[in-house]
Short mmCIF file of C-alpha atoms in Angstrom, two decimals:
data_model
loop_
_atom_site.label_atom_id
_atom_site.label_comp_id
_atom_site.label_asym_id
_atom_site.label_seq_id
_atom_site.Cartn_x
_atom_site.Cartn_y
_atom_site.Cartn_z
CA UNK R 1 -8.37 203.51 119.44
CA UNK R 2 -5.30 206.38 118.04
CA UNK R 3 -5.87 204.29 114.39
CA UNK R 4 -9.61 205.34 114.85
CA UNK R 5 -9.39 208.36 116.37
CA UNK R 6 -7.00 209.49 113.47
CA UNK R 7 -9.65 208.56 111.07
CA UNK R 8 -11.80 210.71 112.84
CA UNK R 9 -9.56 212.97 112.54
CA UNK R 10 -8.76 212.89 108.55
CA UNK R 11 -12.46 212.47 107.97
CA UNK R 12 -13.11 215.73 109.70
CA UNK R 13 -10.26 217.34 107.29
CA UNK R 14 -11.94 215.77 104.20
CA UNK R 15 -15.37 217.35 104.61
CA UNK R 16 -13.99 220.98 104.64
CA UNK R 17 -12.63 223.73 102.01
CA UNK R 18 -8.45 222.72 101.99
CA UNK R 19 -6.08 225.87 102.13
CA UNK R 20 -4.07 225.15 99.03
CA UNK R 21 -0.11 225.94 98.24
CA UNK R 22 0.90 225.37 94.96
CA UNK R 23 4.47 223.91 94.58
CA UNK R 24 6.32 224.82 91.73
CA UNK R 25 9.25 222.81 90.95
CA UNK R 26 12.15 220.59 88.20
CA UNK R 27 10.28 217.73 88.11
CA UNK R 28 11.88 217.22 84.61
CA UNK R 29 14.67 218.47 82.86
CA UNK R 30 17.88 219.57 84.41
CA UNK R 31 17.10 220.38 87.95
CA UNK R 32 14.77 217.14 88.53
CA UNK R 33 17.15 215.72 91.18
CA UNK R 34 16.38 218.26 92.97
CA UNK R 35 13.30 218.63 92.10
CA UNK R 36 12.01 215.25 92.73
CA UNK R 37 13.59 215.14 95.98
CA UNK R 38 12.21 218.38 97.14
CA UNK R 39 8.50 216.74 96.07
CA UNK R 40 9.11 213.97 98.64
CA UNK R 41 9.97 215.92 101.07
CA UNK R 42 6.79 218.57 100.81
CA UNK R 43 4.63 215.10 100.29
CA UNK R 44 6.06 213.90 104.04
CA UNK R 45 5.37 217.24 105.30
CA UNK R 46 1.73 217.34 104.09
CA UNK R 47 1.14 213.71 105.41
CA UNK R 48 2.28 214.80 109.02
CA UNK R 49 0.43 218.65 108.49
CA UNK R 50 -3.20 216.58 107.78
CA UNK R 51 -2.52 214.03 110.56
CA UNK R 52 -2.05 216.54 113.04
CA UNK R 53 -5.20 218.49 111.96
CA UNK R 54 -4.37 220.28 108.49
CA UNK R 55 -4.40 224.35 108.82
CA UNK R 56 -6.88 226.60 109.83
CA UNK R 57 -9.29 223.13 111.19
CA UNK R 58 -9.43 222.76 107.23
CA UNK R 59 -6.71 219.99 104.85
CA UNK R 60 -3.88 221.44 103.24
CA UNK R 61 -3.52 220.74 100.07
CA UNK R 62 -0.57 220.67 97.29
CA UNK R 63 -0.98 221.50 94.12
CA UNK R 64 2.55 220.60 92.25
CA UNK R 65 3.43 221.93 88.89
CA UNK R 66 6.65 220.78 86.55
CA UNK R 67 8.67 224.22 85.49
CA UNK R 68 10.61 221.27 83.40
CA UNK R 69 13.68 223.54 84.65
CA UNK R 70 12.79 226.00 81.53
CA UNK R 71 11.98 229.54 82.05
CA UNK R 72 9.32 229.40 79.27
CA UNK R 73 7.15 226.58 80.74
CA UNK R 74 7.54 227.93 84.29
CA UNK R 75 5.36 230.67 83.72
CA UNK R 76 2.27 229.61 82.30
CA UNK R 77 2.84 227.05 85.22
CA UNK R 78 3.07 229.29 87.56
CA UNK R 79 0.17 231.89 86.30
CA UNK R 80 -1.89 228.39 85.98
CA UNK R 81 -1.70 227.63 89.66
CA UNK R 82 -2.40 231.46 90.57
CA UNK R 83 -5.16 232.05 88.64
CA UNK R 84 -6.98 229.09 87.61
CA UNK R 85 -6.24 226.95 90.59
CA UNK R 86 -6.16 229.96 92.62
CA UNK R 87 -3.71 228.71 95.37
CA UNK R 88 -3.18 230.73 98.53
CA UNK R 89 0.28 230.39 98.53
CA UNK R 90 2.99 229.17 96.10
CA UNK R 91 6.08 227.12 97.80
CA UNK R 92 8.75 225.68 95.71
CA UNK R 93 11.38 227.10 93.33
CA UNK R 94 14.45 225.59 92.74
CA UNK R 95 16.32 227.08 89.91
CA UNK R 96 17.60 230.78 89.29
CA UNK R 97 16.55 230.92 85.83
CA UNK R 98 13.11 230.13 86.49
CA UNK R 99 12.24 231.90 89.31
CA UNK R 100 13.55 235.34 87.35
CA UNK R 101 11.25 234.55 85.09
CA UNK R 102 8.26 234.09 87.33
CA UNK R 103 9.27 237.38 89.44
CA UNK R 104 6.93 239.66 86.86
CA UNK R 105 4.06 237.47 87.47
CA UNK R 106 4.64 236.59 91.40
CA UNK R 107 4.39 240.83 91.73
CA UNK R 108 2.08 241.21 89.32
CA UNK R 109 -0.70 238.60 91.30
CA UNK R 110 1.31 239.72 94.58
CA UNK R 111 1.56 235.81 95.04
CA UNK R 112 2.59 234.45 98.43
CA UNK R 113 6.41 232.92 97.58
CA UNK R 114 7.80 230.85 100.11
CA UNK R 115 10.69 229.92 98.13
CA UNK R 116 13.46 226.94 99.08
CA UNK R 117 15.96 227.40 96.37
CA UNK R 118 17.26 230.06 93.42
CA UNK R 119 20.91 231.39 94.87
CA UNK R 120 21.31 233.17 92.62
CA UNK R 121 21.91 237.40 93.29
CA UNK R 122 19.90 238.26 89.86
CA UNK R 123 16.56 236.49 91.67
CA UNK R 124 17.42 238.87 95.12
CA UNK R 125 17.22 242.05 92.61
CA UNK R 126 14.15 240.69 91.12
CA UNK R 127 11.90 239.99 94.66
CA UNK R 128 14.04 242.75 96.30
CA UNK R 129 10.82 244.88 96.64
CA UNK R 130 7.84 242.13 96.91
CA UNK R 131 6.57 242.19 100.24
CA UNK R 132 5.73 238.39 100.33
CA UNK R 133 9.33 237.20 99.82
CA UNK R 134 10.68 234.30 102.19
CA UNK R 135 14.10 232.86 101.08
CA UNK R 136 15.29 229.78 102.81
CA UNK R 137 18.11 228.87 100.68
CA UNK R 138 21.35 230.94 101.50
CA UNK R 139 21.98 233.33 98.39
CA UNK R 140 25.06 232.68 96.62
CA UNK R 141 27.43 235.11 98.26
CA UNK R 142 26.60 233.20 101.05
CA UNK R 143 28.01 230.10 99.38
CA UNK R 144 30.72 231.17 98.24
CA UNK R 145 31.68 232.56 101.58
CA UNK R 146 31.55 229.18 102.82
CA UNK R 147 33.54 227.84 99.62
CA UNK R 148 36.35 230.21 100.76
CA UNK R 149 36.60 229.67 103.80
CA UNK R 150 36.98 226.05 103.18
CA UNK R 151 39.62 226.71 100.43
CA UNK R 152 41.46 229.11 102.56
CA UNK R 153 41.89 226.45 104.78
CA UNK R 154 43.50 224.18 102.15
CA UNK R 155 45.83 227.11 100.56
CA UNK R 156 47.15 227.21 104.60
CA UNK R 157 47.60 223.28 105.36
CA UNK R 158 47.53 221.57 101.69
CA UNK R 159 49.37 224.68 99.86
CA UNK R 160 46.58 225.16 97.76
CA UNK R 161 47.20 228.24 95.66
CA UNK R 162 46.06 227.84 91.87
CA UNK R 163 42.46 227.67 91.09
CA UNK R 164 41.13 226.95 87.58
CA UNK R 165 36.93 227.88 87.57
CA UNK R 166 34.07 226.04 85.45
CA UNK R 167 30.79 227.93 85.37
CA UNK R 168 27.82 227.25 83.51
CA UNK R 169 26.07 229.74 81.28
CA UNK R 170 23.05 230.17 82.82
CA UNK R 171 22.45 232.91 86.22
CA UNK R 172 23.16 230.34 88.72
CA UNK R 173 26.73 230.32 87.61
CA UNK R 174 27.53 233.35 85.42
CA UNK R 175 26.35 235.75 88.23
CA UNK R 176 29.27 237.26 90.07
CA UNK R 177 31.42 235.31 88.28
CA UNK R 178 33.73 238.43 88.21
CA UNK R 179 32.80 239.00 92.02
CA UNK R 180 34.34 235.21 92.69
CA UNK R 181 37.71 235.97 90.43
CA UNK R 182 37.97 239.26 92.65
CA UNK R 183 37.46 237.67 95.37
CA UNK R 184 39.43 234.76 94.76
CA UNK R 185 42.49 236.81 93.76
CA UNK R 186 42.08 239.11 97.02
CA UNK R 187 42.25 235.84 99.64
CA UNK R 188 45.53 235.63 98.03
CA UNK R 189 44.72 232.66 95.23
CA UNK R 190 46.14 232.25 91.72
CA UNK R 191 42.97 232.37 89.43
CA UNK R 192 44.72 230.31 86.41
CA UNK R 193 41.61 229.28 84.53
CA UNK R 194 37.92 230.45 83.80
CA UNK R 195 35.83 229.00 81.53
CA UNK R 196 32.17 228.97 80.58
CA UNK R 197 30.16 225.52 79.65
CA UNK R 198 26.63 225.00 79.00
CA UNK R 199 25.07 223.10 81.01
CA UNK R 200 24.06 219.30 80.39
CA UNK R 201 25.91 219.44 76.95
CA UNK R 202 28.65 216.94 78.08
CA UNK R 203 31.35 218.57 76.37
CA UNK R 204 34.52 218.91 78.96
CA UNK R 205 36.85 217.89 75.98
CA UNK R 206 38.12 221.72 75.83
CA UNK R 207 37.42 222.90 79.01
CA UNK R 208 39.74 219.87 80.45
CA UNK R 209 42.57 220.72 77.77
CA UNK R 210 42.87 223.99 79.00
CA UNK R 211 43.12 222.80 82.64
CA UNK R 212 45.41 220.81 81.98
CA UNK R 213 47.42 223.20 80.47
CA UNK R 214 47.29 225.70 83.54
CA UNK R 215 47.82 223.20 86.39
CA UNK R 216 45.51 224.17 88.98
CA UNK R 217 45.79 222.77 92.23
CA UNK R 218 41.67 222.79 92.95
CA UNK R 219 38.91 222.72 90.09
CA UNK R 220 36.09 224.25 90.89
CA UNK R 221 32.92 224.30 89.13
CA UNK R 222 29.63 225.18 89.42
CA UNK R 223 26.95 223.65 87.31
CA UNK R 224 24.06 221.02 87.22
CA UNK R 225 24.17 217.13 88.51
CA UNK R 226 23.72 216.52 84.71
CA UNK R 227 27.94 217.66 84.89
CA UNK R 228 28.98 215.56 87.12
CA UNK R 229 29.70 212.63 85.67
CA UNK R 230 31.00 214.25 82.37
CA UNK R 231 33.30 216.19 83.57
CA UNK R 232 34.37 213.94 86.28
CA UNK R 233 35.05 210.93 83.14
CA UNK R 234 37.12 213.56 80.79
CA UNK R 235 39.28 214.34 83.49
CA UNK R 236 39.92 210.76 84.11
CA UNK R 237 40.63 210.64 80.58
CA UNK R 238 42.98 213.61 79.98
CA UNK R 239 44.59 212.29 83.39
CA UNK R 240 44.40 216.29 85.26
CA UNK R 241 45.88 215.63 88.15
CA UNK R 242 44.71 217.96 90.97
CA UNK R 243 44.32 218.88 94.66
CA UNK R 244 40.95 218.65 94.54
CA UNK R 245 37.98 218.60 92.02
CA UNK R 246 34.84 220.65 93.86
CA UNK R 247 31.70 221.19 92.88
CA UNK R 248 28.47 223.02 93.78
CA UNK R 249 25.72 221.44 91.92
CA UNK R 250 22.10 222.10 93.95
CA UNK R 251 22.26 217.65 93.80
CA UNK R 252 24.23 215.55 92.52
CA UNK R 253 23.32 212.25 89.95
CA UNK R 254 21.27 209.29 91.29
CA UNK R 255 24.06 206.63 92.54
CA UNK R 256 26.83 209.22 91.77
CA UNK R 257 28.48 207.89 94.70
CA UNK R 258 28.63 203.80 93.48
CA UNK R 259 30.82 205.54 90.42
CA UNK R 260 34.67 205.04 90.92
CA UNK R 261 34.75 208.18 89.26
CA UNK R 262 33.39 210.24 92.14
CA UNK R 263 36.12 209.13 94.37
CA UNK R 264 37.54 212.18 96.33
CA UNK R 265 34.65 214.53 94.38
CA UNK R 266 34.12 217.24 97.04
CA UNK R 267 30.95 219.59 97.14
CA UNK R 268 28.81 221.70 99.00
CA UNK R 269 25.56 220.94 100.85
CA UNK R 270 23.21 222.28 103.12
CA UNK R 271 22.93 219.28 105.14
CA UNK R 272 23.56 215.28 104.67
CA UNK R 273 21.70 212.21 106.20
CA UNK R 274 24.21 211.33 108.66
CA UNK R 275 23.78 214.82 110.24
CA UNK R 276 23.71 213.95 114.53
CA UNK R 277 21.55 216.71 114.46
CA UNK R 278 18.25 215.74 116.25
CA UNK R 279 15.92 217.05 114.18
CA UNK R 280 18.26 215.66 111.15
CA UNK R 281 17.47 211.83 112.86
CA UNK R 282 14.24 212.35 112.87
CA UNK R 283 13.45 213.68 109.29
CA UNK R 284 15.81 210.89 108.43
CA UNK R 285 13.85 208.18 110.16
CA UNK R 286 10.07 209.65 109.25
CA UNK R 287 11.57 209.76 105.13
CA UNK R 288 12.80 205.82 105.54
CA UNK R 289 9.74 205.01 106.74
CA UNK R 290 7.39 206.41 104.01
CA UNK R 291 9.57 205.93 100.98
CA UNK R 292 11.86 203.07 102.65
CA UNK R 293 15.17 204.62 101.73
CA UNK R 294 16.81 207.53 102.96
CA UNK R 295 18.49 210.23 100.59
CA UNK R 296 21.17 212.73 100.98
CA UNK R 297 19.67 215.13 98.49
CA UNK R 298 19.04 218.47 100.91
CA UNK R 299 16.08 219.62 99.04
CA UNK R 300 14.38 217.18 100.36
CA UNK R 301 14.71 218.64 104.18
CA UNK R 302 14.65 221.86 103.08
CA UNK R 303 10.98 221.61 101.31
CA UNK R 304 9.91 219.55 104.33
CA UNK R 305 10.66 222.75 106.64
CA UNK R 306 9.46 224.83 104.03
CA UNK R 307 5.82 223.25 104.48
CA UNK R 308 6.10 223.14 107.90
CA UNK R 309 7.17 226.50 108.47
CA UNK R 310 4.67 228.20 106.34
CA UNK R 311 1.65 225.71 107.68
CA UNK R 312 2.43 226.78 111.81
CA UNK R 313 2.77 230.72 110.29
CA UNK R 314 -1.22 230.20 108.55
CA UNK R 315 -2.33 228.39 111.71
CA UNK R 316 -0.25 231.12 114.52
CA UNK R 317 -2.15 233.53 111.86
CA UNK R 318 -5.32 231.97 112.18
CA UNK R 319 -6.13 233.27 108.61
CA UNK R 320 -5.22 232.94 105.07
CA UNK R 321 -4.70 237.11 105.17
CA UNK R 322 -1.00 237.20 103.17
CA UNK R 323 -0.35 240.23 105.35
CA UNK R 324 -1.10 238.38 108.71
CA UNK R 325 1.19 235.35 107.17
CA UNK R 326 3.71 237.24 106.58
CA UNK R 327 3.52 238.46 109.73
CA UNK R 328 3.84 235.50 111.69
CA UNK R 329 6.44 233.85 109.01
CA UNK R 330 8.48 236.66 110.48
CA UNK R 331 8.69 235.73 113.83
CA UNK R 332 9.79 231.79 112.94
CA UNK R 333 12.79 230.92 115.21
CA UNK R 334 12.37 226.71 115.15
CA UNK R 335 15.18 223.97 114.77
CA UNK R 336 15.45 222.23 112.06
CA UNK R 337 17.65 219.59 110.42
CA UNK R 338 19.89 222.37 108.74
CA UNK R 339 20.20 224.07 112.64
CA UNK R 340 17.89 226.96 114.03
CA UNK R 341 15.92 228.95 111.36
CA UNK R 342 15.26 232.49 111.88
CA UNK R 343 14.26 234.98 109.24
CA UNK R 344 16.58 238.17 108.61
CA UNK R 345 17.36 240.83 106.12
CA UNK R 346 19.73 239.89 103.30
CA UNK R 347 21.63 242.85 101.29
CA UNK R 348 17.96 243.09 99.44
CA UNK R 349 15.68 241.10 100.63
CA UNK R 350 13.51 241.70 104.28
CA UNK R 351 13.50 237.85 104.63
CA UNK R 352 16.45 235.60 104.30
CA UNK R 353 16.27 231.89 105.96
CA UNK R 354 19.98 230.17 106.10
CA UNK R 355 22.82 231.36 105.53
CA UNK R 356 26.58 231.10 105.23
CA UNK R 357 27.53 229.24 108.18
CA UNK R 358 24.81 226.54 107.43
CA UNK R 359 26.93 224.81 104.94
CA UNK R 360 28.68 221.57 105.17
CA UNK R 361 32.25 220.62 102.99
CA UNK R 362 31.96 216.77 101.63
CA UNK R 363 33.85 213.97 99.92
CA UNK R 364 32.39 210.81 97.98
CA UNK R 365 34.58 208.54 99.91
CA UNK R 366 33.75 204.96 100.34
CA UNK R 367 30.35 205.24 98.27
CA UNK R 368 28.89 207.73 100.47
CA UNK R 369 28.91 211.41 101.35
CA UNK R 370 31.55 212.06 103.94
CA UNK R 371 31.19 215.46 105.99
CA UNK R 372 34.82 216.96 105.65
CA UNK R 373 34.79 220.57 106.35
CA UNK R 374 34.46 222.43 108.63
CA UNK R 375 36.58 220.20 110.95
CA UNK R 376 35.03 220.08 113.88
CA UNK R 377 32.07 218.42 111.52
CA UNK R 378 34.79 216.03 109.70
CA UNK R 379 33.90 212.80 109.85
CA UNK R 380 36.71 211.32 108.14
CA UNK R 381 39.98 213.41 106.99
CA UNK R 382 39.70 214.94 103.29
CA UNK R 383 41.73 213.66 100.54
CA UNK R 384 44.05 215.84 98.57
CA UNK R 385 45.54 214.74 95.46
CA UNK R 386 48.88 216.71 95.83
#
């Protein structure tokens, strides 16, 4: 009787005009990890949106577009699914680079942006005025408030003190780069090293000379998964010894964590599948049993709340009115796997999701993701090399 009922149900859907969101995302290129994880998790979402009776008594409906993490195919992309598929609201966004260079457009068409990703501060000064702005990714000085604090920890209990710093070329991790020295230098750290790469070139030959040279006791860069492994195999092969290697790619390679090489790799992430977290069990279990495998990637999550979120504040609205949306987007105060999610002011922004003390400190230890910081989250102790 439910599996005919639900029929009913999705039959009912089908007949009637769908609210659409288009979903711009990496689906290619150097942000695809995330990217392809964040379509998985929107794809869940919409699955459990329909069966519970779509928005507005109508289907909601996804239109997904490939920025191929490249500011010059993002926005004929993006002005595609505003104008000629004419979606009512556009979800997505993963890189900084792209989403700067969709800002013109997004206040141009004043498009709807419910937006799970782009840290970085140059995107906050671009939507800093556009009235239809929700940010659920903390911004970067967020991260790297958590970073500190973690590292702080190690300069007091692992004598931590000289920091060498990778950064890619790109917004996501030139931005503030002069901020993080500063800020670095003022918590009492040694900044011995700085050095820009470009991203997914593979060349660490130089950058991992110079290292060397300056013996840092943590490496920390921040770049793409495309890095990873790179970087991770020329320090192996120049033998750097260090504290600790950390990283804060948005994801990290596919089976990353099978690689000897990651051993002891430490990162940042929003959340992780072994979470406790109730809501975190239950994403986890509803994921396994669509796709049959569970993933750590926390753009996944993220994009699944994103849907959510935005499909109760259409339905609470009772209208497609972006005004009325908005309105109701405000007032979100749900749990979630990350914790609760509330929307506040950031330094620029009116509406800012998560934020600093969302983040979680990992290891790859013992082919998996290991939860290491802060402690009271540890589920193993870290391992420092020194």
């Amino acid at each position: 009787m439910k599996t005919l009922l639900m029929t009913g149900v999705l039959l009912a859907l089908s007949g009637a005009g769908a609210v659409k969101v288009g979903v711009l995302l990496p689906l290619s290129g150097a942000g695809s990890v995330s990217g392809q994880a964040a379509k998985n998790g929107y794809q869940l979402a919409l699955d459990e949106i329909n069966r519970a009776g779509g928005v507005l008594g109508k289907p909601l409906e996804l239109e997904f577009a490939d920025d191929g993490s490249a500011p010059a195919k993002a926005v004929p992309e993006f002005v595609k699914l505003v104008t000629v598929e004419k979606v009512d609201f556009m979800a997505g966004g993963v890189s900084s680079a792209t989403s700067i260079a969709i800002s013109g457009p997004a206040k141009q068409y004043g498009t709807f942006m419910a937006w799970i990703g782009a840290a970085a501060v140059p995107v906050e000064d671009a939507f800093a005025d556009h009235p239809y702005f929700f940010h659920y990714h903390p911004w970067s000085y967020y991260n790297f408030e958590a970073i500190l604090g973690y590292f702080k920890y190690l300069k007091t209990y692992k004598k931590a003190k000289n920091i060498a710093i990778a950064y890619e070329d790109g917004p996501f991790g030139s931005a503030g780069i002069d901020a993080t020295v500063a800020a670095f230098k003022k918590a009492g750290f040694n900044v011995v090293l700085t050095e820009k790469f470009k991203t997914g070139s593979g060349n660490f030959g130089p950058l991992v000379s110079k290292a060397k040279a300056a013996k840092p006791d943590i490496l920390y860069w921040v770049g793409y998964d495309t890095d990873a492994l790179p970087l991770a195999t020329e320090i192996r092969q120049q033998n750097l010894q260090l504290g600790l290697l950390y990283g804060t790619p948005p994801s990290w390679p596919v089976g990353f964590e099978k690689n000897k090489l990651a051993d002891n790799v430490a990162g940042l992430s929003l959340w992780l599948s072994s979470s406790p977290n109730k809501d975190s069990r239950t994403f986890v279990a509803a994921y396994r049993k669509k796709y049959g495998t569970v993933t750590d990637e926390y753009f996944a999550p993220l994009a699944y709340v994103n849907l959510k979120t935005l499909a109760a504040a259409i339905n609470a609205a009772g209208t497609t009115d972006k005004a009325k949306v908005a309105a109701e987007m405000a007032k979100t105060n749900v749990s979630t796997p990350f914790g609760q999610l509330t929307f506040s002011p950031s330094l620029k922004t009116k509406y800012q999701g998560f934020k600093a003390g969302n983040w979680l400190h990992f290891q790859y230890l013992g082919d998996a993701r290991v939860p290491v910081f802060p402690i009271k989250f540890a589920q193993k102790p870290m391992v420092y090399g020194k």
